[in-house]
Amino acid sequence: MISKKMENMVANSSAIRAMFEEGNRLAGIYGAENVYDFSLGNPNVPAPEAVKAAIRGILDEEDPVVLHGYTNSNAGYQDVRQAVADSLNARFQTAFDAKNIIMTVGAAGGLNVILKSLLNPGDEVIAFAPYFGEYRSYTSNYDGVLVEISPNTVDFQPKLDEFQEKITSKTKVVIVNTPNNPTGVVYSLETIKKMAAIMEAKQKEFGTEIYLVSDEPYRELAYDGVEVPYLTKYYANTVVGYSYSKSLSLPGERIGYLVIPDEAADSEKLISAANVANRILGFVNAPTLQQKIVKKCLNEKTDISYYDRNRETLYNGLKELGFECIKPEGAFYLFVKSPVADEKEFCAAAKKYNILIVPGSSFGCPGYVRLAYCVSYETIVNSLPKFADLAAEYK
Amino acid sequence: MISKKMENMVANSSAIRAMFEEGNRLAGIYGAENVYDFSLGNPNVPAPEAVKAAIRGILDEEDPVVLHGYTNSNAGYQDVRQAVADSLNARFQTAFDAKNIIMTVGAAGGLNVILKSLLNPGDEVIAFAPYFGEYRSYTSNYDGVLVEISPNTVDFQPKLDEFQEKITSKTKVVIVNTPNNPTGVVYSLETIKKMAAIMEAKQKEFGTEIYLVSDEPYRELAYDGVEVPYLTKYYANTVVGYSYSKSLSLPGERIGYLVIPDEAADSEKLISAANVANRILGFVNAPTLQQKIVKKCLNEKTDISYYDRNRETLYNGLKELGFECIKPEGAFYLFVKSPVADEKEFCAAAKKYNILIVPGSSFGCPGYVRLAYCVSYETIVNSLPKFADLAAEYK
């Protein structure tokens, strides 16, 4: 009785769901401490203490009718949006105003809002493999067509020659995600500038507008001082989707924002459309208490050194065991080459050691597996002997 | 550059937006206390004090990693869902389990989730005029077709003869909203039983399943001891969409739930689909802190006497002035007959007295206007002389 589209979605979702249930089953048998669950991007670092203080302060200061009420605009509180704009301008030398900021139910909410605002049925959305598998669902929600650029497994920067070839007159959106899920790679400034030049040329060639949607939940998770370019500065038709899920460890609270700059084509109309889409998709507005928390915590950061220690330990440990992997510069994922062509077989083998990892096919890149290292340091350390046993199987 | 669908939505949304801006403009000129804004269903009653206490307690008790983290299931925290199920079972003698409850981003989020789960393009969704205008957008989101049953302006119970005629083999969903926005009418038990019998007969006739979606943000706002029937008890294929927006005055926080009972056709699959829809539409899960608040406040209620005093004062005041209106038994709206056929003309006339009201055409019922009396008592009292001036124009 469910819709045909959802029939397919439910069928495709069962793999991840099965893994989740398997994790619970294993934890029940062996104890949670003996299960090495690298499957989910759920931060293990608590929200900064400032979040708690912010909530207490807000409860003391704000009128509950306003605090918990609908916001006047579906885009959110004016003061919060102005504060976000000011903070971005100070950090990235941009020139946003409150009107360019739309508070959203996380980045996932924001991406749905912008895709609904932009896509006509049949419009093409380009994503660079490996990419977050949900882009496929979000695109399908609005009857768009996801066009994949095959992975460059040398350094996991996007394949720009293939990109250039695959842009058509139907290309409406290009999604990038840097620092990247699942590789941890940060797209270089050189890459970004080349991408922008290609898109500009193609816009001229086809007489179309191509929007670059930058999905940025991992922006603040960059290591070794690497710089993550702010994309609106390099390409006019850029829309940014941001989330506080990782930067403030608030993934369950569903708070983020979209940036639609004045420079974007049809900017004013696009902002109106995003407001309406936010409403009619049922988000209505981003959760109001969380909006106020964000305003108070704009200068707070998660404990990046925690993830960095995990990154170094897991990366070095796996390399020593002979696994192939590029060293990520951002996010909290390692993308490891499977020692056998069918990486699902490798994931199944890992499960024997209570190690849970996600096949690269879920990200459009078979032959690899993703490890989310946003787990406790103990999990990392205790998993390494198990990885050694696993590696021994492939010697 | 925005999508064709959104072009239309933006154009149609401008009326309400214009009214909002007009309210702000008037408040700027005359002072907020001299503007009688009955346009929005944004509660003026603060959230119960228990909400504040609940938040403080949760911050003290819960591990922030769990509190603000993704929930294990997209349906929400198991303990919260069980508590909601238990509370419903105690109140309505139902037999729900945690698995029947899906926590959602308000009722608007829940309705989108269930419509995405059910509708194939071209499927029909029946709504009884006057109805909440957003049903049209939610249905259009999934390429459904909204079929209107014309209003019964005698007592605003649904026209069941017309309902029976308009059910077709394409009818997938029937939406009811009781207590009703915009009339405040509560559908009687007799009405519900007759509706159920009609749908059951039509299911047999067409060999289809027809889902009754009960949109219940106003369930707790019922006056004079009137009973609001719990619909899952009278029709097996019922899905309930609930919201704490009005019952706990938390509209901006975006928290509610869906109930998908075991008795509903294909229940297990529908629950799976709703979980996936919750995820891929970008909600991911209902805001986690709000889920925990709800669990602690299941026995809390908004101050219904506040709304009741507004109801009596405004209803009696307008009747004395000669306006025609049925006395609402629930919600916080009065649906008043326009003294002229074109109610938009009447709304424009009201604006001259700084009275802001919404045309009934927005609810599929021209010739009437909606007044949201979830405002301060002072606004009600002070508006009555202005309504008197307005009435005088039509003597």
PDB file of C-alpha atoms in Angstrom, chain A residues 1-7 9-10 13 16-17 20 24 40-47 49 51-52 55-56 59-60 62-65 67-73 105-106 108-110 112 115-120 134 137-138 140-143 172 207-209 211 245-246 249-254 265-266 269-270 272-277 279-291 293, chain B residues 1-7 9-10 13 16-17 20 24 40-47 49 51-52 55-56 59-60 62-65 67-73 105-106 108-110 112 115-120 134 137-138 140-143 172 207-209 211 245-246 249-254 265-266 269-270 272-277 279-291 293:
ATOM      1  CA  MET A   1       0.000   0.000   0.000  1.00  0.00           C
ATOM      2  CA  ILE A   2       2.988   2.328   0.338  1.00  0.00           C
ATOM      3  CA  SER A   3       4.049   4.487  -2.610  1.00  0.00           C
ATOM      4  CA  LYS A   4       6.176   2.923  -5.352  1.00  0.00           C
ATOM      5  CA  LYS A   5       8.988   5.385  -4.777  1.00  0.00           C
ATOM      6  CA  MET A   6       9.082   4.499  -1.098  1.00  0.00           C
ATOM      7  CA  GLU A   7       8.960   0.756  -1.862  1.00  0.00           C
ATOM      8  CA  MET A   9      13.698   3.441  -0.796  1.00  0.00           C
ATOM      9  CA  VAL A  10      12.688   1.040   1.947  1.00  0.00           C
ATOM     10  CA  SER A  13      17.587   1.270   3.210  1.00  0.00           C
ATOM     11  CA  ILE A  16      22.153   0.154   6.721  1.00  0.00           C
ATOM     12  CA  ARG A  17      19.263  -0.735   9.000  1.00  0.00           C
ATOM     13  CA  PHE A  20      22.444  -1.036  12.898  1.00  0.00           C
ATOM     14  CA  ASN A  24      22.781  -3.841  18.701  1.00  0.00           C
ATOM     15  CA  LEU A  40      27.750   5.876  12.052  1.00  0.00           C
ATOM     16  CA  GLY A  41      28.755   9.534  11.867  1.00  0.00           C
ATOM     17  CA  ASN A  42      27.337  10.250  15.316  1.00  0.00           C
ATOM     18  CA  PRO A  43      29.875  12.419  17.218  1.00  0.00           C
ATOM     19  CA  ASN A  44      31.323  10.944  20.399  1.00  0.00           C
ATOM     20  CA  VAL A  45      32.604  14.347  21.573  1.00  0.00           C
ATOM     21  CA  PRO A  46      30.023  16.048  23.808  1.00  0.00           C
ATOM     22  CA  ALA A  47      28.661  19.481  22.906  1.00  0.00           C
ATOM     23  CA  GLU A  49      29.979  23.169  27.985  1.00  0.00           C
ATOM     24  CA  VAL A  51      25.878  24.945  25.057  1.00  0.00           C
ATOM     25  CA  LYS A  52      24.542  23.980  28.475  1.00  0.00           C
ATOM     26  CA  ILE A  55      20.426  27.004  27.339  1.00  0.00           C
ATOM     27  CA  ARG A  56      20.281  27.984  31.019  1.00  0.00           C
ATOM     28  CA  LEU A  59      15.632  30.082  29.810  1.00  0.00           C
ATOM     29  CA  ASP A  60      16.353  32.902  32.276  1.00  0.00           C
ATOM     30  CA  GLU A  62      13.789  34.975  27.058  1.00  0.00           C
ATOM     31  CA  ASP A  63      10.003  35.264  27.083  1.00  0.00           C
ATOM     32  CA  PRO A  64       8.804  31.670  26.529  1.00  0.00           C
ATOM     33  CA  VAL A  65       6.063  32.861  24.165  1.00  0.00           C
ATOM     34  CA  LEU A  67      11.372  31.592  22.596  1.00  0.00           C
ATOM     35  CA  HIS A  68       9.173  28.620  21.719  1.00  0.00           C
ATOM     36  CA  GLY A  69       6.874  30.409  19.251  1.00  0.00           C
ATOM     37  CA  TYR A  70       6.792  30.326  15.475  1.00  0.00           C
ATOM     38  CA  THR A  71       9.414  32.715  14.119  1.00  0.00           C
ATOM     39  CA  ASN A  72       8.006  35.719  12.240  1.00  0.00           C
ATOM     40  CA  SER A  73       9.691  34.519   9.076  1.00  0.00           C
ATOM     41  CA  VAL A 105      16.538  21.687  10.206  1.00  0.00           C
ATOM     42  CA  GLY A 106      20.202  20.651   9.857  1.00  0.00           C
ATOM     43  CA  ALA A 108      19.748  17.580   5.431  1.00  0.00           C
ATOM     44  CA  GLY A 109      16.772  19.908   5.816  1.00  0.00           C
ATOM     45  CA  GLY A 110      18.645  22.695   4.045  1.00  0.00           C
ATOM     46  CA  ASN A 112      16.000  19.370   0.669  1.00  0.00           C
ATOM     47  CA  LEU A 115      16.703  21.138  -4.161  1.00  0.00           C
ATOM     48  CA  LYS A 116      12.939  21.593  -3.940  1.00  0.00           C
ATOM     49  CA  SER A 117      13.423  25.266  -4.737  1.00  0.00           C
ATOM     50  CA  LEU A 118      15.557  24.582  -7.811  1.00  0.00           C
ATOM     51  CA  LEU A 119      14.711  21.262  -9.463  1.00  0.00           C
ATOM     52  CA  ASN A 120      12.200  20.589 -12.190  1.00  0.00           C
ATOM     53  CA  GLU A 134      21.559  10.549   0.768  1.00  0.00           C
ATOM     54  CA  SER A 137      17.388  10.278  -2.137  1.00  0.00           C
ATOM     55  CA  TYR A 138      17.233  14.057  -1.842  1.00  0.00           C
ATOM     56  CA  SER A 140      14.857  11.723  -6.167  1.00  0.00           C
ATOM     57  CA  ASN A 141      12.497  13.548  -3.774  1.00  0.00           C
ATOM     58  CA  TYR A 142      12.138  16.261  -6.438  1.00  0.00           C
ATOM     59  CA  ASP A 143      12.313  13.923  -9.458  1.00  0.00           C
ATOM     60  CA  LYS A 172      20.924  22.464 -12.567  1.00  0.00           C
ATOM     61  CA  GLY A 207      22.744  29.730 -21.571  1.00  0.00           C
ATOM     62  CA  THR A 208      21.760  28.173 -18.234  1.00  0.00           C
ATOM     63  CA  GLU A 209      22.414  28.773 -14.561  1.00  0.00           C
ATOM     64  CA  TYR A 211      24.070  26.192  -8.928  1.00  0.00           C
ATOM     65  CA  SER A 245      25.666  18.650  13.951  1.00  0.00           C
ATOM     66  CA  LYS A 246      29.404  18.142  14.056  1.00  0.00           C
ATOM     67  CA  SER A 249      27.939  18.035  18.410  1.00  0.00           C
ATOM     68  CA  LEU A 250      24.202  18.708  18.082  1.00  0.00           C
ATOM     69  CA  PRO A 251      23.181  16.246  15.322  1.00  0.00           C
ATOM     70  CA  GLY A 252      19.937  15.197  16.993  1.00  0.00           C
ATOM     71  CA  GLU A 253      18.820  18.792  17.507  1.00  0.00           C
ATOM     72  CA  ARG A 254      18.532  19.476  13.781  1.00  0.00           C
ATOM     73  CA  ALA A 265      21.293  34.227 -10.078  1.00  0.00           C
ATOM     74  CA  ASP A 266      17.699  35.130  -9.248  1.00  0.00           C
ATOM     75  CA  LYS A 269      13.326  34.760  -5.863  1.00  0.00           C
ATOM     76  CA  LEU A 270      15.428  31.844  -4.707  1.00  0.00           C
ATOM     77  CA  SER A 272      11.554  33.468  -1.323  1.00  0.00           C
ATOM     78  CA  ALA A 273      11.285  29.958  -2.745  1.00  0.00           C
ATOM     79  CA  ALA A 274      13.533  28.532  -0.011  1.00  0.00           C
ATOM     80  CA  ASN A 275      11.361  30.210   2.637  1.00  0.00           C
ATOM     81  CA  VAL A 276       8.224  28.694   1.153  1.00  0.00           C
ATOM     82  CA  ALA A 277       9.887  25.286   0.697  1.00  0.00           C
ATOM     83  CA  ARG A 279       7.354  25.888   5.280  1.00  0.00           C
ATOM     84  CA  ILE A 280       5.554  23.505   2.947  1.00  0.00           C
ATOM     85  CA  LEU A 281       7.978  20.607   3.383  1.00  0.00           C
ATOM     86  CA  GLY A 282       6.836  20.706   7.015  1.00  0.00           C
ATOM     87  CA  PHE A 283       9.978  22.080   8.634  1.00  0.00           C
ATOM     88  CA  VAL A 284       8.104  25.423   9.093  1.00  0.00           C
ATOM     89  CA  ASN A 285      11.154  26.880  10.860  1.00  0.00           C
ATOM     90  CA  ALA A 286      14.364  25.549  12.408  1.00  0.00           C
ATOM     91  CA  PRO A 287      13.825  24.613  16.083  1.00  0.00           C
ATOM     92  CA  THR A 288      13.697  27.945  17.890  1.00  0.00           C
ATOM     93  CA  LEU A 289      15.590  27.162  21.107  1.00  0.00           C
ATOM     94  CA  GLN A 290      18.402  25.713  18.979  1.00  0.00           C
ATOM     95  CA  GLN A 291      18.501  28.901  16.896  1.00  0.00           C
ATOM     96  CA  ILE A 293      21.725  28.461  21.282  1.00  0.00           C
TER      97      ILE A 293
ATOM     98  CA  MET B   1      15.581  29.963 -12.245  1.00  0.00           C
ATOM     99  CA  ILE B   2      13.482  28.428  -9.455  1.00  0.00           C
ATOM    100  CA  SER B   3      11.414  25.321 -10.149  1.00  0.00           C
ATOM    101  CA  LYS B   4       8.049  25.718 -11.878  1.00  0.00           C
ATOM    102  CA  LYS B   5       6.212  24.176  -8.943  1.00  0.00           C
ATOM    103  CA  MET B   6       7.806  26.646  -6.556  1.00  0.00           C
ATOM    104  CA  GLU B   7       7.061  29.574  -8.900  1.00  0.00           C
ATOM    105  CA  MET B   9       3.820  28.293  -4.580  1.00  0.00           C
ATOM    106  CA  VAL B  10       5.724  31.558  -4.129  1.00  0.00           C
ATOM    107  CA  SER B  13       2.124  32.533  -0.682  1.00  0.00           C
ATOM    108  CA  ILE B  16      -0.244  35.699   3.676  1.00  0.00           C
ATOM    109  CA  ARG B  17       3.242  37.147   3.555  1.00  0.00           C
ATOM    110  CA  PHE B  20       2.329  39.638   7.867  1.00  0.00           C
ATOM    111  CA  ASN B  24       4.513  44.809  11.067  1.00  0.00           C
ATOM    112  CA  LEU B  40      -1.739  33.837  12.981  1.00  0.00           C
ATOM    113  CA  GLY B  41      -2.213  30.660  15.018  1.00  0.00           C
ATOM    114  CA  ASN B  42       0.809  31.414  17.202  1.00  0.00           C
ATOM    115  CA  PRO B  43      -0.163  30.720  20.853  1.00  0.00           C
ATOM    116  CA  ASN B  44      -0.041  33.653  23.247  1.00  0.00           C
ATOM    117  CA  VAL B  45      -0.144  31.358  26.295  1.00  0.00           C
ATOM    118  CA  PRO B  46       3.396  30.565  27.472  1.00  0.00           C
ATOM    119  CA  ALA B  47       4.580  26.954  27.687  1.00  0.00           C
ATOM    120  CA  GLU B  49       6.408  26.202  33.795  1.00  0.00           C
ATOM    121  CA  VAL B  51       8.744  22.785  30.424  1.00  0.00           C
ATOM    122  CA  LYS B  52      11.429  25.023  31.881  1.00  0.00           C
ATOM    123  CA  ILE B  55      14.813  21.327  30.402  1.00  0.00           C
ATOM    124  CA  ARG B  56      16.869  22.134  33.512  1.00  0.00           C
ATOM    125  CA  LEU B  59      20.554  19.126  31.294  1.00  0.00           C
ATOM    126  CA  ASP B  60      21.501  17.864  34.764  1.00  0.00           C
ATOM    127  CA  GLU B  62      21.430  13.317  30.603  1.00  0.00           C
ATOM    128  CA  ASP B  63      24.742  12.604  28.903  1.00  0.00           C
ATOM    129  CA  PRO B  64      25.049  15.358  26.266  1.00  0.00           C
ATOM    130  CA  VAL B  65      26.397  12.870  23.708  1.00  0.00           C
ATOM    131  CA  LEU B  67      20.883  13.950  24.561  1.00  0.00           C
ATOM    132  CA  HIS B  68      21.976  15.879  21.481  1.00  0.00           C
ATOM    133  CA  GLY B  69      22.976  12.868  19.342  1.00  0.00           C
ATOM    134  CA  TYR B  70      21.193  11.209  16.461  1.00  0.00           C
ATOM    135  CA  THR B  71      18.583   8.837  17.816  1.00  0.00           C
ATOM    136  CA  ASN B  72      19.270   5.154  17.099  1.00  0.00           C
ATOM    137  CA  SER B  73      16.113   4.971  15.028  1.00  0.00           C
ATOM    138  CA  VAL B 105       9.105  17.652  13.342  1.00  0.00           C
ATOM    139  CA  GLY B 106       5.655  18.867  14.413  1.00  0.00           C
ATOM    140  CA  ALA B 108       3.475  19.498   9.504  1.00  0.00           C
ATOM    141  CA  GLY B 109       6.525  17.235   9.390  1.00  0.00           C
ATOM    142  CA  GLY B 110       4.412  14.210  10.256  1.00  0.00           C
ATOM    143  CA  ASN B 112       4.603  15.260   4.936  1.00  0.00           C
ATOM    144  CA  LEU B 115       1.869  11.577   2.517  1.00  0.00           C
ATOM    145  CA  LYS B 116       5.286  10.810   1.037  1.00  0.00           C
ATOM    146  CA  SER B 117       4.943   7.261   2.366  1.00  0.00           C
ATOM    147  CA  LEU B 118       1.514   6.740   0.816  1.00  0.00           C
ATOM    148  CA  LEU B 119       1.020   8.793  -2.340  1.00  0.00           C
ATOM    149  CA  ASN B 120       1.757   7.823  -5.901  1.00  0.00           C
ATOM    150  CA  GLU B 134      -1.291  23.770   3.705  1.00  0.00           C
ATOM    151  CA  SER B 137       0.862  22.149  -0.631  1.00  0.00           C
ATOM    152  CA  TYR B 138       1.636  18.930   1.251  1.00  0.00           C
ATOM    153  CA  SER B 140       1.253  18.708  -4.200  1.00  0.00           C
ATOM    154  CA  ASN B 141       4.706  17.899  -2.730  1.00  0.00           C
ATOM    155  CA  TYR B 142       4.071  14.254  -3.654  1.00  0.00           C
ATOM    156  CA  ASP B 143       2.132  14.944  -6.863  1.00  0.00           C
ATOM    157  CA  LYS B 172      -5.714   7.112  -1.062  1.00  0.00           C
ATOM    158  CA  GLY B 207     -10.736  -3.166  -3.532  1.00  0.00           C
ATOM    159  CA  THR B 208      -8.460  -0.396  -2.237  1.00  0.00           C
ATOM    160  CA  GLU B 209      -7.154   0.843   1.076  1.00  0.00           C
ATOM    161  CA  TYR B 211      -6.171   5.905   4.888  1.00  0.00           C
ATOM    162  CA  SER B 245       2.669  23.203  19.202  1.00  0.00           C
ATOM    163  CA  LYS B 246      -0.579  24.173  20.876  1.00  0.00           C
ATOM    164  CA  SER B 249       2.808  26.077  23.353  1.00  0.00           C
ATOM    165  CA  LEU B 250       5.961  24.862  21.581  1.00  0.00           C
ATOM    166  CA  PRO B 251       5.172  25.639  17.911  1.00  0.00           C
ATOM    167  CA  GLY B 252       8.652  26.908  17.082  1.00  0.00           C
ATOM    168  CA  GLU B 253      10.343  23.838  18.569  1.00  0.00           C
ATOM    169  CA  ARG B 254       8.860  21.497  15.970  1.00  0.00           C
ATOM    170  CA  ALA B 265      -3.289  -2.068   6.347  1.00  0.00           C
ATOM    171  CA  ASP B 266       0.341  -2.921   5.626  1.00  0.00           C
ATOM    172  CA  LYS B 269       5.719  -1.614   5.835  1.00  0.00           C
ATOM    173  CA  LEU B 270       4.083   1.760   6.382  1.00  0.00           C
ATOM    174  CA  SER B 272       9.290   1.374   7.740  1.00  0.00           C
ATOM    175  CA  ALA B 273       8.375   3.783   4.957  1.00  0.00           C
ATOM    176  CA  ALA B 274       7.585   6.561   7.432  1.00  0.00           C
ATOM    177  CA  ASN B 275      10.964   6.033   9.101  1.00  0.00           C
ATOM    178  CA  VAL B 276      12.755   6.280   5.777  1.00  0.00           C
ATOM    179  CA  ALA B 277      10.657   9.279   4.688  1.00  0.00           C
ATOM    180  CA  ARG B 279      15.162  10.520   7.127  1.00  0.00           C
ATOM    181  CA  ILE B 280      15.260  11.334   3.417  1.00  0.00           C
ATOM    182  CA  LEU B 281      13.012  14.385   3.604  1.00  0.00           C
ATOM    183  CA  GLY B 282      15.784  15.807   5.786  1.00  0.00           C
ATOM    184  CA  PHE B 283      14.033  15.750   9.152  1.00  0.00           C
ATOM    185  CA  VAL B 284      16.313  12.781  10.117  1.00  0.00           C
ATOM    186  CA  ASN B 285      14.737  12.689  13.580  1.00  0.00           C
ATOM    187  CA  ALA B 286      12.556  14.985  15.683  1.00  0.00           C
ATOM    188  CA  PRO B 287      14.696  17.428  17.716  1.00  0.00           C
ATOM    189  CA  THR B 288      16.122  15.303  20.527  1.00  0.00           C
ATOM    190  CA  LEU B 289      15.961  17.704  23.481  1.00  0.00           C
ATOM    191  CA  GLN B 290      12.314  18.362  22.624  1.00  0.00           C
ATOM    192  CA  GLN B 291      11.610  14.627  22.579  1.00  0.00           C
ATOM    193  CA  ILE B 293      10.924  17.432  27.213  1.00  0.00           C
TER     194      ILE B 293
END
